[in-house]
mmCIF file of C-alpha atoms in Angstrom:
data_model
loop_
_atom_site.group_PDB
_atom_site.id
_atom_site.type_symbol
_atom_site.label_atom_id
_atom_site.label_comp_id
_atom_site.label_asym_id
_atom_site.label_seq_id
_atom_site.Cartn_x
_atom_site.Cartn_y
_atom_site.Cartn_z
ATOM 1 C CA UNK S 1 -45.563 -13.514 -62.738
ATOM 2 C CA UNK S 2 -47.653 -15.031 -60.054
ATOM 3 C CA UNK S 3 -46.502 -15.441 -56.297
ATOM 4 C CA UNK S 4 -45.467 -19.424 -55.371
ATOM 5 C CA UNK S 5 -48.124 -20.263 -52.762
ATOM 6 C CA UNK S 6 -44.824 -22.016 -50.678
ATOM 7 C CA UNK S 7 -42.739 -18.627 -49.855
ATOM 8 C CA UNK S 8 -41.988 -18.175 -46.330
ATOM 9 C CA UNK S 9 -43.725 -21.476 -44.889
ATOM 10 C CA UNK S 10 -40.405 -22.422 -43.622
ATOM 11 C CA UNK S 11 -39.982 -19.313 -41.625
ATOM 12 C CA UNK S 12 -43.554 -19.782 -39.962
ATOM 13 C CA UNK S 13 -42.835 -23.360 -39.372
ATOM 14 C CA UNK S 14 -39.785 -23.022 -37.557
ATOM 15 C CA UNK S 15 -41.823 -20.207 -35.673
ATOM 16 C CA UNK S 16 -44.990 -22.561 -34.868
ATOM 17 C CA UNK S 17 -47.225 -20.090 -36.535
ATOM 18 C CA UNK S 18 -48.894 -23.005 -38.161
ATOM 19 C CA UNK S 19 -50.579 -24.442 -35.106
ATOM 20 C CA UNK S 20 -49.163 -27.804 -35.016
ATOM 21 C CA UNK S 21 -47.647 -29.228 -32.422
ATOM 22 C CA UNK S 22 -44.992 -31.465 -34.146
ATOM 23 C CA UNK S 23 -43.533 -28.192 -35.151
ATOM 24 C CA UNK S 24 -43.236 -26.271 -31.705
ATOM 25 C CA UNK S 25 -41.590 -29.784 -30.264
ATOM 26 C CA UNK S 26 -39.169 -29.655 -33.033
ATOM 27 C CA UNK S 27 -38.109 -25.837 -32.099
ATOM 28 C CA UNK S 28 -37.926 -26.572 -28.548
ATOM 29 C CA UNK S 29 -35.503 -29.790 -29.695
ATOM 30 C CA UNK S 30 -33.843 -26.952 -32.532
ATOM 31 C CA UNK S 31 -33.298 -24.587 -29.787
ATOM 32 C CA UNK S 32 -32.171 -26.978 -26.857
ATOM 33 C CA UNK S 33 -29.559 -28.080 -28.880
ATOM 34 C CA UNK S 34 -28.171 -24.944 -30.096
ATOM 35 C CA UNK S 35 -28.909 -23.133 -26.749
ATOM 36 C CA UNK S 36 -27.884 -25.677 -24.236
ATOM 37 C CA UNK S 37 -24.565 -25.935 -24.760
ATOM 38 C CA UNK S 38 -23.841 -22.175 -25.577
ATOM 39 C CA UNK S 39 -24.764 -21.739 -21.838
ATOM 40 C CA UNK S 40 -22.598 -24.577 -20.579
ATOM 41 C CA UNK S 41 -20.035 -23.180 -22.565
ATOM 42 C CA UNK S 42 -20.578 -19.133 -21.048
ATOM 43 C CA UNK S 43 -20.912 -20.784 -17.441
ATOM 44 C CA UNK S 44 -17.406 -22.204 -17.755
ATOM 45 C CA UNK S 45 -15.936 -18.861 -18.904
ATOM 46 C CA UNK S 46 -17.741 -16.884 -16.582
ATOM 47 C CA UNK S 47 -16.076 -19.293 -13.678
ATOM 48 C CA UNK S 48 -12.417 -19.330 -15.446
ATOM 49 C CA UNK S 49 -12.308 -15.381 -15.288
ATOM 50 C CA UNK S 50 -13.707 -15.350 -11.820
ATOM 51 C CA UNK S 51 -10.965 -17.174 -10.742
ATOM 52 C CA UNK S 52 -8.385 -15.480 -12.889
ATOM 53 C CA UNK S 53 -9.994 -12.544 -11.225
ATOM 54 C CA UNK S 54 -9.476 -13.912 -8.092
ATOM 55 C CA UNK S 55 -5.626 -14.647 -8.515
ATOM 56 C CA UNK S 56 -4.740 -11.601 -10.107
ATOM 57 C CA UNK S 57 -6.139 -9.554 -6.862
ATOM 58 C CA UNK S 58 -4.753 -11.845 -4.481
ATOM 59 C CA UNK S 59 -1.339 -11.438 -6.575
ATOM 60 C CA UNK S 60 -1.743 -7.637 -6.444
ATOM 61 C CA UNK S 61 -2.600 -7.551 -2.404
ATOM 62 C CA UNK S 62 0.396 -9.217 -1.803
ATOM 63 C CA UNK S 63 2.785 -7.049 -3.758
ATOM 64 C CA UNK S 64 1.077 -4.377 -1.882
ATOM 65 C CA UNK S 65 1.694 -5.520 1.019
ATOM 66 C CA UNK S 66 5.005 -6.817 0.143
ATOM 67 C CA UNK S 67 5.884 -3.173 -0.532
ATOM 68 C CA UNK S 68 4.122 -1.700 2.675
ATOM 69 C CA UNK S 69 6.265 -4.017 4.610
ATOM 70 C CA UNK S 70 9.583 -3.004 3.114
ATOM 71 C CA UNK S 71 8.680 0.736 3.581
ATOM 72 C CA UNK S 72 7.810 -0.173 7.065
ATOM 73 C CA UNK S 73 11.082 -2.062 8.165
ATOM 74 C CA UNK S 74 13.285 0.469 5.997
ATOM 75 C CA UNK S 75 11.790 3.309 8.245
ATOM 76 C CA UNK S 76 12.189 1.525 11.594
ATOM 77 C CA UNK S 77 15.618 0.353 10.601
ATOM 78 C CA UNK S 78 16.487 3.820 10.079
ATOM 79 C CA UNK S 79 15.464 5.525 13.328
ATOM 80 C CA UNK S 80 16.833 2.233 14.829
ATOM 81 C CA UNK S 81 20.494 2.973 13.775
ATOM 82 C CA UNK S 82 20.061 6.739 14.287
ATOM 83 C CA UNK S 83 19.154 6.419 17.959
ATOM 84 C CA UNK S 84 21.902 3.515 18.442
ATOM 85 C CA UNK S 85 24.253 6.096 16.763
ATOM 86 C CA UNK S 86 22.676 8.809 19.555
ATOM 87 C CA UNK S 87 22.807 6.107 22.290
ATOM 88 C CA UNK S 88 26.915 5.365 21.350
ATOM 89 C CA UNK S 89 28.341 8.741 21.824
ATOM 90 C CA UNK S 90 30.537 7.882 24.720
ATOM 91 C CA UNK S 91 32.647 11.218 24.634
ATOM 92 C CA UNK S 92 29.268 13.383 24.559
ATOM 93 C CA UNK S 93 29.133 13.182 28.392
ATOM 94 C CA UNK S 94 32.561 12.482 29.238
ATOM 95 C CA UNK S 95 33.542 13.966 32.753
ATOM 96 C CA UNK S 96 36.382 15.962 33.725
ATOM 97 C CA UNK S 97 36.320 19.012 31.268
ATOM 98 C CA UNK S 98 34.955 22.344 31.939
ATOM 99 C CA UNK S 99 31.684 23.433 31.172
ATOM 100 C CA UNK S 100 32.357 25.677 28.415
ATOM 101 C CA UNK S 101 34.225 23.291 26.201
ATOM 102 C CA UNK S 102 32.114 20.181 27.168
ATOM 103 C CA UNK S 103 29.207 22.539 26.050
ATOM 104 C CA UNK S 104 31.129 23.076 22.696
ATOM 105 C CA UNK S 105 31.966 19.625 22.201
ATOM 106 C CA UNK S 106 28.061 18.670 22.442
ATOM 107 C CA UNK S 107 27.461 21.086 20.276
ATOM 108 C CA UNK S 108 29.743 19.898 17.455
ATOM 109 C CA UNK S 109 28.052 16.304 18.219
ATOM 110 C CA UNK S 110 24.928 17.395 17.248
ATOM 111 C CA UNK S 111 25.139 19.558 15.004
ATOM 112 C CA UNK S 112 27.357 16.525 13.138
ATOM 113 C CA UNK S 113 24.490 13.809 14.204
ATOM 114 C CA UNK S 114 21.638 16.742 12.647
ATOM 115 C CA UNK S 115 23.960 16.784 9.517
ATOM 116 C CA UNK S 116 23.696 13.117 9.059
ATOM 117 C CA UNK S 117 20.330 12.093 9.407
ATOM 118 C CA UNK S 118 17.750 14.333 8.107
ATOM 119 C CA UNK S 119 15.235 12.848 9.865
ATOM 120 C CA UNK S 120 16.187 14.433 13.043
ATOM 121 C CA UNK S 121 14.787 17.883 13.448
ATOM 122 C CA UNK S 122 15.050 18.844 17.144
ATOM 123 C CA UNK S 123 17.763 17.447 19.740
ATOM 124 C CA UNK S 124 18.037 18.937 23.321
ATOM 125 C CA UNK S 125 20.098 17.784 26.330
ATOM 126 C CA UNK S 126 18.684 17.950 29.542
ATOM 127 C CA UNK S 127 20.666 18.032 32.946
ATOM 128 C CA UNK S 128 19.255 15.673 35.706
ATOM 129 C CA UNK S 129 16.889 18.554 36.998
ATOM 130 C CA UNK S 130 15.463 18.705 33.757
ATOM 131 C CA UNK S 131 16.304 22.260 32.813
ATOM 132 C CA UNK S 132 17.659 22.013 29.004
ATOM 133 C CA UNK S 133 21.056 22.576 28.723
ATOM 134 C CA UNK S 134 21.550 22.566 24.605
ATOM 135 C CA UNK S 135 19.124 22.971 22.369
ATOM 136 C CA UNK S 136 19.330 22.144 18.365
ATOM 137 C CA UNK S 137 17.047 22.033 15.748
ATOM 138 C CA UNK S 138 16.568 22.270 11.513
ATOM 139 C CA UNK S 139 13.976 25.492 12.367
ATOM 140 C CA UNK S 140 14.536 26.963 15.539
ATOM 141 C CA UNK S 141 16.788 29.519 15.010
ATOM 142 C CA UNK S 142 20.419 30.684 16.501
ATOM 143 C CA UNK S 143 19.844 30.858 20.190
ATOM 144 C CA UNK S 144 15.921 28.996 20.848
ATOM 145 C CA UNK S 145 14.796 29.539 24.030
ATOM 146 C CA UNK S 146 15.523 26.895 26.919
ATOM 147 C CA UNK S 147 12.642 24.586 28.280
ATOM 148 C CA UNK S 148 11.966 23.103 31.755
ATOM 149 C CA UNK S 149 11.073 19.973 31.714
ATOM 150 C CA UNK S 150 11.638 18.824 36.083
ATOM 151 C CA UNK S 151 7.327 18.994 36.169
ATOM 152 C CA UNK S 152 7.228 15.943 33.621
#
């Protein structure tokens, strides 16, 4: 059976393989129309998920810092009340005992404060000379040495 002399002259028309010029304007109009608006189409999806993009990082930032901020004023809130607790212990210096049980009595105050807050891990009491008079603390031991602090 012969070959028809017409297969594939649609393919190389559409391509402009057959020199004329009517052809290649009609594949520039074929393709402008097809192509044009794909790329309209990708430009506005391209700048929808850049700004989707944009929110959802914003979004994230700010529950980030959100959180940092909450960690931040829990902590200061917490050293706040334990020093204001420190600060209120009107019978920790009270005058007119003896030595020896005022130095007990301190003692019992903070080994109670140490007991509750964890946070504290060292306490000393100085006299007004500086010289430290009681000395606590999570890791120091059962008697830790006394400092001198009257050069600071």
């Amino acid at each position: 059976m012969p070959k028809p002399s017409h297969r594939g002259k649609l393919a190389y028309t559409f391509l402009g393989a057959d020199g004329r010029d009517e052809t290649r304007q009609g594949l520039r109009a074929f393709l402008a129309v097809s192509l044009v608006p794909m790329a309209v189409a990708g430009y506005y999806l391209v700048s929808i998920s850049e700004q989707s993009l944009r929110q959802e990082s914003q979004r994230i930032q700010e529950s980030l810092a959100v959180g940092f901020a909450d960690t931040v004023f829990n902590y200061v809130t917490t050293y706040k009340n334990i020093l204001l607790d420190l600060a209120h212990l009107e019978e920790f210096t009270r005058p007119g005992l003896d030595s020896a049980s005022s130095s007990d009595r301190q003692n019992q105050y903070l080994n109670r404060i140490m007991q509750l807050h964890a946070a504290i891990m060292e306490v000393s009491v100085l006299d007004l000379s500086g010289q430290e008079v009681l000395r606590k603390g999570r890791f120091l031991g059962a008697s830790p040495p006394k400092r001198n602090f009257s050069n600071d």
